[in-house]
CSV table of C-alpha atoms in Angstrom, one decimal:
chain,number,residue,atom,x,y,z
G,1,UNK,CA,117.6,205.4,156.5
G,2,UNK,CA,113.7,206.6,156.4
G,3,UNK,CA,112.6,209.9,156.7
G,4,UNK,CA,110.6,209.6,159.6
G,5,UNK,CA,113.6,208.0,161.4
G,6,UNK,CA,116.0,211.0,160.8
G,7,UNK,CA,113.0,213.4,161.6
G,8,UNK,CA,112.6,212.1,165.1
G,9,UNK,CA,116.4,211.7,165.2
G,10,UNK,CA,116.8,215.6,164.2
G,11,UNK,CA,113.9,216.2,167.0
G,12,UNK,CA,115.5,214.8,169.9
G,13,UNK,CA,118.2,216.7,169.7
G,14,UNK,CA,120.6,213.8,169.3
G,15,UNK,CA,123.1,214.8,166.8
G,16,UNK,CA,123.3,218.3,167.9
G,17,UNK,CA,124.3,216.9,171.4
G,18,UNK,CA,126.9,215.1,170.4
G,19,UNK,CA,128.2,218.2,167.9
G,20,UNK,CA,128.8,219.9,171.0
G,21,UNK,CA,131.9,217.4,171.7
G,22,UNK,CA,133.5,217.3,168.2
G,23,UNK,CA,135.8,220.1,167.1
G,24,UNK,CA,133.9,223.0,165.6
G,25,UNK,CA,134.4,223.3,161.5
G,26,UNK,CA,132.9,224.9,158.8
G,27,UNK,CA,130.3,223.0,156.2
G,28,UNK,CA,131.8,225.0,152.8
G,29,UNK,CA,128.0,223.7,150.4
G,30,UNK,CA,128.2,223.6,146.7
G,31,UNK,CA,125.7,224.7,144.6
G,32,UNK,CA,125.5,225.2,140.6
G,33,UNK,CA,122.0,226.7,139.7
G,34,UNK,CA,118.9,227.6,141.4
G,35,UNK,CA,115.4,227.8,139.0
G,36,UNK,CA,111.5,228.2,139.2
G,37,UNK,CA,111.1,224.3,137.3
G,38,UNK,CA,114.2,222.6,137.7
G,39,UNK,CA,113.0,220.0,135.0
G,40,UNK,CA,113.1,222.3,132.1
G,41,UNK,CA,116.6,222.2,131.9
G,42,UNK,CA,117.1,218.6,133.0
G,43,UNK,CA,118.3,217.4,129.9
G,44,UNK,CA,121.8,220.0,130.0
G,45,UNK,CA,122.0,220.4,133.7
G,46,UNK,CA,121.0,216.9,135.2
G,47,UNK,CA,121.2,216.8,139.0
G,48,UNK,CA,122.8,219.7,140.0
G,49,UNK,CA,119.6,222.1,139.9
G,50,UNK,CA,118.0,223.4,142.9
G,51,UNK,CA,114.3,224.4,142.9
G,52,UNK,CA,114.0,228.4,143.7
G,53,UNK,CA,111.5,227.0,146.7
G,54,UNK,CA,114.0,224.4,148.0
G,55,UNK,CA,116.5,226.7,148.3
G,56,UNK,CA,114.8,229.8,149.4
G,57,UNK,CA,113.8,227.3,152.4
G,58,UNK,CA,117.6,226.3,152.6
G,59,UNK,CA,118.8,229.5,152.7
G,60,UNK,CA,116.1,230.7,155.5
G,61,UNK,CA,117.1,227.8,157.4
G,62,UNK,CA,120.4,228.7,157.6
G,63,UNK,CA,120.1,232.6,158.4
G,64,UNK,CA,117.8,231.3,161.5
G,65,UNK,CA,119.6,228.2,162.7
G,66,UNK,CA,123.3,228.3,161.9
G,67,UNK,CA,126.1,230.8,161.4
G,68,UNK,CA,126.6,231.9,157.4
G,69,UNK,CA,130.0,232.6,156.9
G,70,UNK,CA,132.1,234.4,153.9
G,71,UNK,CA,134.6,232.8,152.7
G,72,UNK,CA,137.1,235.7,153.5
G,73,UNK,CA,136.1,234.8,157.3
G,74,UNK,CA,136.1,231.4,157.5
G,75,UNK,CA,140.3,232.1,156.0
G,76,UNK,CA,140.4,234.5,158.5
G,77,UNK,CA,140.1,232.1,160.8
G,78,UNK,CA,142.2,229.5,159.4
G,79,UNK,CA,145.0,231.8,159.5
G,80,UNK,CA,144.5,232.8,163.1
G,81,UNK,CA,144.6,229.0,164.4
G,82,UNK,CA,141.9,229.1,166.7
G,83,UNK,CA,138.7,227.0,166.1
G,84,UNK,CA,135.5,228.2,163.5
G,85,UNK,CA,132.7,229.0,165.2
G,86,UNK,CA,130.4,226.5,166.0
G,87,UNK,CA,127.7,225.4,163.2
G,88,UNK,CA,129.2,227.5,160.3
G,89,UNK,CA,128.0,227.2,156.9
G,90,UNK,CA,130.1,229.1,153.7
G,91,UNK,CA,127.7,228.8,150.6
G,92,UNK,CA,129.2,228.2,147.3
G,93,UNK,CA,127.9,228.1,143.6
G,94,UNK,CA,130.3,226.4,140.4
G,95,UNK,CA,129.9,227.2,136.7
G,96,UNK,CA,128.5,230.4,137.0
G,97,UNK,CA,125.0,230.1,135.4
G,98,UNK,CA,123.0,233.4,135.0
G,99,UNK,CA,120.4,231.9,137.2
G,100,UNK,CA,122.9,232.4,140.1
G,101,UNK,CA,122.5,236.4,139.8
G,102,UNK,CA,118.9,236.3,139.1
G,103,UNK,CA,117.4,234.0,141.4
G,104,UNK,CA,120.2,232.8,144.2
G,105,UNK,CA,121.4,236.5,144.6
G,106,UNK,CA,117.8,238.0,145.9
G,107,UNK,CA,117.4,235.4,148.1
G,108,UNK,CA,120.8,234.9,149.7
G,109,UNK,CA,120.1,238.9,150.1
G,110,UNK,CA,117.1,238.7,151.5
G,111,UNK,CA,118.0,236.6,154.7
G,112,UNK,CA,121.9,237.8,154.4
G,113,UNK,CA,123.9,235.0,153.5
G,114,UNK,CA,126.7,235.4,151.9
G,115,UNK,CA,128.2,233.5,149.4
G,116,UNK,CA,131.3,232.7,146.8
G,117,UNK,CA,130.6,231.9,143.0
G,118,UNK,CA,133.3,230.6,141.4
G,119,UNK,CA,133.0,230.8,137.5
G,120,UNK,CA,134.2,229.4,134.4
G,121,UNK,CA,135.8,232.4,132.6
G,122,UNK,CA,135.9,230.8,129.1
G,123,UNK,CA,132.0,230.1,129.3
G,124,UNK,CA,131.2,234.1,130.6
G,125,UNK,CA,133.5,235.3,127.7
G,126,UNK,CA,131.9,233.3,124.7
G,127,UNK,CA,128.3,233.0,126.2
G,128,UNK,CA,127.6,229.4,126.6
G,129,UNK,CA,127.7,226.6,129.1
G,130,UNK,CA,130.4,224.0,130.8
G,131,UNK,CA,131.0,221.2,128.1
G,132,UNK,CA,129.3,218.9,130.5
G,133,UNK,CA,126.2,220.2,130.2
G,134,UNK,CA,126.5,220.3,125.9
G,135,UNK,CA,127.3,216.9,126.3
G,136,UNK,CA,124.6,215.5,128.9
G,137,UNK,CA,122.4,217.5,126.1
G,138,UNK,CA,123.7,216.2,122.8
G,139,UNK,CA,123.5,212.2,124.3
G,140,UNK,CA,119.9,212.9,125.3
G,141,UNK,CA,118.5,214.2,123.1
G,142,UNK,CA,120.2,212.9,120.2
G,143,UNK,CA,118.1,210.5,117.6
G,144,UNK,CA,121.9,208.7,116.9
G,145,UNK,CA,121.8,205.0,117.3
G,146,UNK,CA,125.7,204.9,118.1
G,147,UNK,CA,128.6,206.6,119.0
G,148,UNK,CA,131.9,206.0,118.5
G,149,UNK,CA,134.3,207.0,121.2
G,150,UNK,CA,138.4,208.4,120.8
G,151,UNK,CA,139.3,204.8,121.3
G,152,UNK,CA,137.0,203.1,118.2
G,153,UNK,CA,134.3,201.7,120.5
G,154,UNK,CA,131.4,201.6,119.5
G,155,UNK,CA,128.3,202.5,121.8
G,156,UNK,CA,124.6,201.8,121.4
G,157,UNK,CA,122.4,204.5,122.5
G,158,UNK,CA,119.0,202.9,122.3
G,159,UNK,CA,117.9,203.5,126.0
G,160,UNK,CA,118.6,206.1,128.8
G,161,UNK,CA,120.9,203.7,130.6
G,162,UNK,CA,123.0,202.9,127.5
G,163,UNK,CA,122.7,207.0,126.9
G,164,UNK,CA,124.2,207.8,130.0
G,165,UNK,CA,127.3,205.2,129.9
G,166,UNK,CA,127.7,206.8,126.5
G,167,UNK,CA,127.8,210.6,128.0
G,168,UNK,CA,129.8,209.3,131.0
G,169,UNK,CA,132.5,207.8,128.6
G,170,UNK,CA,132.6,211.1,126.6
G,171,UNK,CA,133.3,213.0,130.2
G,172,UNK,CA,136.2,210.6,131.0
G,173,UNK,CA,138.0,211.6,127.6
G,174,UNK,CA,137.0,215.2,127.5
G,175,UNK,CA,137.9,216.2,131.0
G,176,UNK,CA,141.5,215.3,130.1
G,177,UNK,CA,141.7,218.3,127.8
G,178,UNK,CA,141.6,221.9,127.8
G,179,UNK,CA,140.9,224.6,125.5
G,180,UNK,CA,140.8,224.4,121.7
G,181,UNK,CA,141.3,220.6,122.0
G,182,UNK,CA,138.1,220.5,124.6
G,183,UNK,CA,136.0,222.2,122.5
G,184,UNK,CA,137.5,220.6,119.9
G,185,UNK,CA,135.9,217.0,120.8
G,186,UNK,CA,132.8,218.7,121.9
G,187,UNK,CA,131.7,219.9,118.5
G,188,UNK,CA,133.0,216.6,117.3
G,189,UNK,CA,130.3,214.8,119.6
G,190,UNK,CA,127.6,217.1,118.5
G,191,UNK,CA,128.4,216.8,114.9
G,192,UNK,CA,128.5,212.8,115.3
G,193,UNK,CA,124.9,213.0,117.1
G,194,UNK,CA,123.5,215.5,115.0
G,195,UNK,CA,122.8,217.4,118.2
G,196,UNK,CA,123.6,220.4,120.2
G,197,UNK,CA,122.1,222.4,122.7
G,198,UNK,CA,120.2,225.6,120.9
G,199,UNK,CA,120.9,228.6,121.2
G,200,UNK,CA,118.3,230.2,124.4
G,201,UNK,CA,116.7,233.6,124.8
G,202,UNK,CA,119.3,235.6,127.0
G,203,UNK,CA,122.7,233.8,127.6
G,204,UNK,CA,123.0,230.5,130.2
G,205,UNK,CA,125.6,232.4,132.1
G,206,UNK,CA,126.4,235.4,133.8
G,207,UNK,CA,127.9,238.7,132.5
G,208,UNK,CA,131.0,240.5,133.7
G,209,UNK,CA,128.5,242.9,134.7
G,210,UNK,CA,126.5,240.7,136.8
G,211,UNK,CA,129.4,239.7,138.5
G,212,UNK,CA,130.4,243.5,139.6
G,213,UNK,CA,127.0,243.4,140.6
G,214,UNK,CA,127.7,240.5,142.8
G,215,UNK,CA,130.8,241.9,144.4
G,216,UNK,CA,129.0,245.1,145.2
G,217,UNK,CA,126.2,243.0,147.1
G,218,UNK,CA,129.2,242.1,149.3
G,219,UNK,CA,129.7,238.4,147.7
G,220,UNK,CA,132.4,236.8,146.1
G,221,UNK,CA,134.0,235.7,143.0
G,222,UNK,CA,136.3,233.1,142.3
G,223,UNK,CA,138.0,231.2,139.8
G,224,UNK,CA,136.5,227.8,138.4
G,225,UNK,CA,139.3,228.2,136.0
G,226,UNK,CA,139.1,229.0,132.2
G,227,UNK,CA,137.5,225.5,130.3
G,228,UNK,CA,136.7,223.3,133.2
G,229,UNK,CA,139.0,220.5,133.0
G,230,UNK,CA,139.9,217.9,135.7
G,231,UNK,CA,143.1,219.6,136.7
G,232,UNK,CA,144.2,216.5,138.0
G,233,UNK,CA,144.1,215.2,134.3
G,234,UNK,CA,146.2,217.7,132.2
G,235,UNK,CA,149.5,218.7,132.2
G,236,UNK,CA,151.3,221.1,134.2
G,237,UNK,CA,151.4,224.0,131.7
G,238,UNK,CA,148.1,223.3,130.8
G,239,UNK,CA,147.0,223.7,134.7
G,240,UNK,CA,149.2,226.8,134.7
G,241,UNK,CA,147.4,228.0,132.4
G,242,UNK,CA,144.0,227.2,133.8
G,243,UNK,CA,144.9,228.9,136.6
G,244,UNK,CA,146.7,231.5,135.4
G,245,UNK,CA,144.8,233.1,132.8
G,246,UNK,CA,141.2,232.9,134.6
G,247,UNK,CA,143.1,234.9,137.6
G,248,UNK,CA,144.0,237.4,134.7
G,249,UNK,CA,140.6,237.8,132.7
G,250,UNK,CA,138.7,238.0,136.1
G,251,UNK,CA,140.9,240.6,137.7
G,252,UNK,CA,141.1,242.8,134.9
G,253,UNK,CA,137.4,242.5,134.3
G,254,UNK,CA,136.5,242.9,137.7
G,255,UNK,CA,138.8,245.3,139.2
G,256,UNK,CA,139.6,243.6,142.4
G,257,UNK,CA,142.0,240.5,143.2
G,258,UNK,CA,140.9,237.1,143.1
G,259,UNK,CA,141.8,234.9,145.5
G,260,UNK,CA,139.5,231.8,145.7
G,261,UNK,CA,139.4,228.9,143.0
G,262,UNK,CA,137.8,225.8,143.1
G,263,UNK,CA,138.4,222.7,141.0
G,264,UNK,CA,136.1,221.5,138.9
G,265,UNK,CA,135.2,217.7,139.0
G,266,UNK,CA,133.6,216.7,135.6
G,267,UNK,CA,134.6,213.0,135.7
G,268,UNK,CA,138.1,210.8,136.4
G,269,UNK,CA,139.9,210.7,140.3
G,270,UNK,CA,141.3,212.6,141.6
G,271,UNK,CA,140.9,215.9,140.9
G,272,UNK,CA,143.3,217.9,142.6
G,273,UNK,CA,147.0,216.8,143.3
G,274,UNK,CA,149.9,218.2,145.7
G,275,UNK,CA,151.5,219.7,142.6
G,276,UNK,CA,148.2,221.2,141.4
G,277,UNK,CA,147.6,223.0,144.8
G,278,UNK,CA,151.2,224.2,144.5
G,279,UNK,CA,150.3,226.1,141.4
G,280,UNK,CA,147.6,227.9,143.6
G,281,UNK,CA,149.6,228.8,146.0
G,282,UNK,CA,152.6,230.3,143.6
G,283,UNK,CA,150.1,231.9,141.4
G,284,UNK,CA,148.6,233.8,144.4
G,285,UNK,CA,145.4,231.9,145.4
G,286,UNK,CA,144.3,231.8,149.1
G,287,UNK,CA,142.0,228.9,148.8
G,288,UNK,CA,141.0,226.3,146.9
G,289,UNK,CA,138.0,224.2,147.4
G,290,UNK,CA,137.5,220.7,146.3
G,291,UNK,CA,134.3,218.1,145.7
G,292,UNK,CA,135.8,215.9,148.7
G,293,UNK,CA,133.0,215.2,151.1
G,294,UNK,CA,133.6,216.5,154.7
G,295,UNK,CA,134.2,219.8,157.0
G,296,UNK,CA,136.5,222.4,157.0
G,297,UNK,CA,138.7,222.2,160.5
G,298,UNK,CA,141.2,224.8,161.7
G,299,UNK,CA,144.7,223.2,160.6
G,300,UNK,CA,143.2,222.7,157.4
G,301,UNK,CA,145.5,223.5,154.2
G,302,UNK,CA,143.4,226.5,153.0
G,303,UNK,CA,143.9,225.4,149.1
G,304,UNK,CA,142.3,221.7,149.4
G,305,UNK,CA,139.2,222.4,151.2
G,306,UNK,CA,136.6,219.9,151.5
G,307,UNK,CA,132.5,221.2,150.7
G,308,UNK,CA,129.6,218.8,151.1
G,309,UNK,CA,126.5,218.2,148.3
G,310,UNK,CA,123.2,219.7,149.6
G,311,UNK,CA,120.2,218.0,149.4
G,312,UNK,CA,117.2,219.1,147.3
G,313,UNK,CA,115.6,219.8,150.9
G,314,UNK,CA,115.4,222.0,153.3
G,315,UNK,CA,115.3,218.8,155.8
G,316,UNK,CA,117.4,216.8,154.0
G,317,UNK,CA,120.4,219.7,154.3
G,318,UNK,CA,119.3,220.0,157.5
G,319,UNK,CA,120.0,215.9,158.2
G,320,UNK,CA,123.2,216.2,156.4
G,321,UNK,CA,124.6,219.7,158.2
G,322,UNK,CA,123.8,217.7,161.7
G,323,UNK,CA,125.5,214.3,160.8
G,324,UNK,CA,128.9,216.4,159.7
G,325,UNK,CA,128.8,218.3,163.0
G,326,UNK,CA,128.5,215.7,164.8
G,327,UNK,CA,131.2,213.7,162.9
G,328,UNK,CA,129.1,211.5,160.7
G,329,UNK,CA,130.5,210.7,157.1
G,330,UNK,CA,127.7,212.4,154.6
């Protein structure tokens, strides 16, 4: 649908009118990174970055026109069995990038918007970005002409489209690994392609001190596993380790309970199962967010909540929110 058509529909108030007749739900938004100039990190982060200007405009709009809730508040409404407040929005971030603290947090604080930050613990401890960023950079920057995958298939790397296809194939393999095996795979790709992310001035990931400051400012820190695998594609023992160890490390370093979890969705489908939901419950997690698209509504299982992906503009986000609240698929 053309932008001018969307603007006309929004201005008419039609979507908001329809939304008044829908059962109330909360839009849980999924962010990753906020930078002044996203293009500087496009070869590693791809399209998961929001510009600082766009993010500020979106948070200002949420504070003015919607009802920002903390994840704890949303959970309380779900537990009470009553309806969630109309037009409520929950802001979340995945991975744990340092820019979440440097650029996103001041904007959130300025507009009084609480957020939940799900961090990949191994990346925090070892000061390196999650493996999808490392693989993306290697495939985009390599001068190699071929790459051979684990099934001995050769991939030509002659143009951006073929490089992207090879990158996605590598992600399909890597997402099924965790821990040391995952790191061995990534290093093997980097060595074959003779390219890896260069050391940066300052870590790309937050520190535990920065995570503690987030909690002092009223935000929530949750787990995004230890090493960012697809939890539905690894063994039960590996999934248990990813859930339990990340929770233990965060609780010991932050000095407070960690009860919120986000399922990584780096490649392949599904990225969660009823089995992983039960593992979360047994380990004491109270919420789990997925990347399945939709609103969170009263009666939903708190351990497999849906989320919405924000667009890159404030008006685009408004369209997605109003459409979702009106019962349209986003």
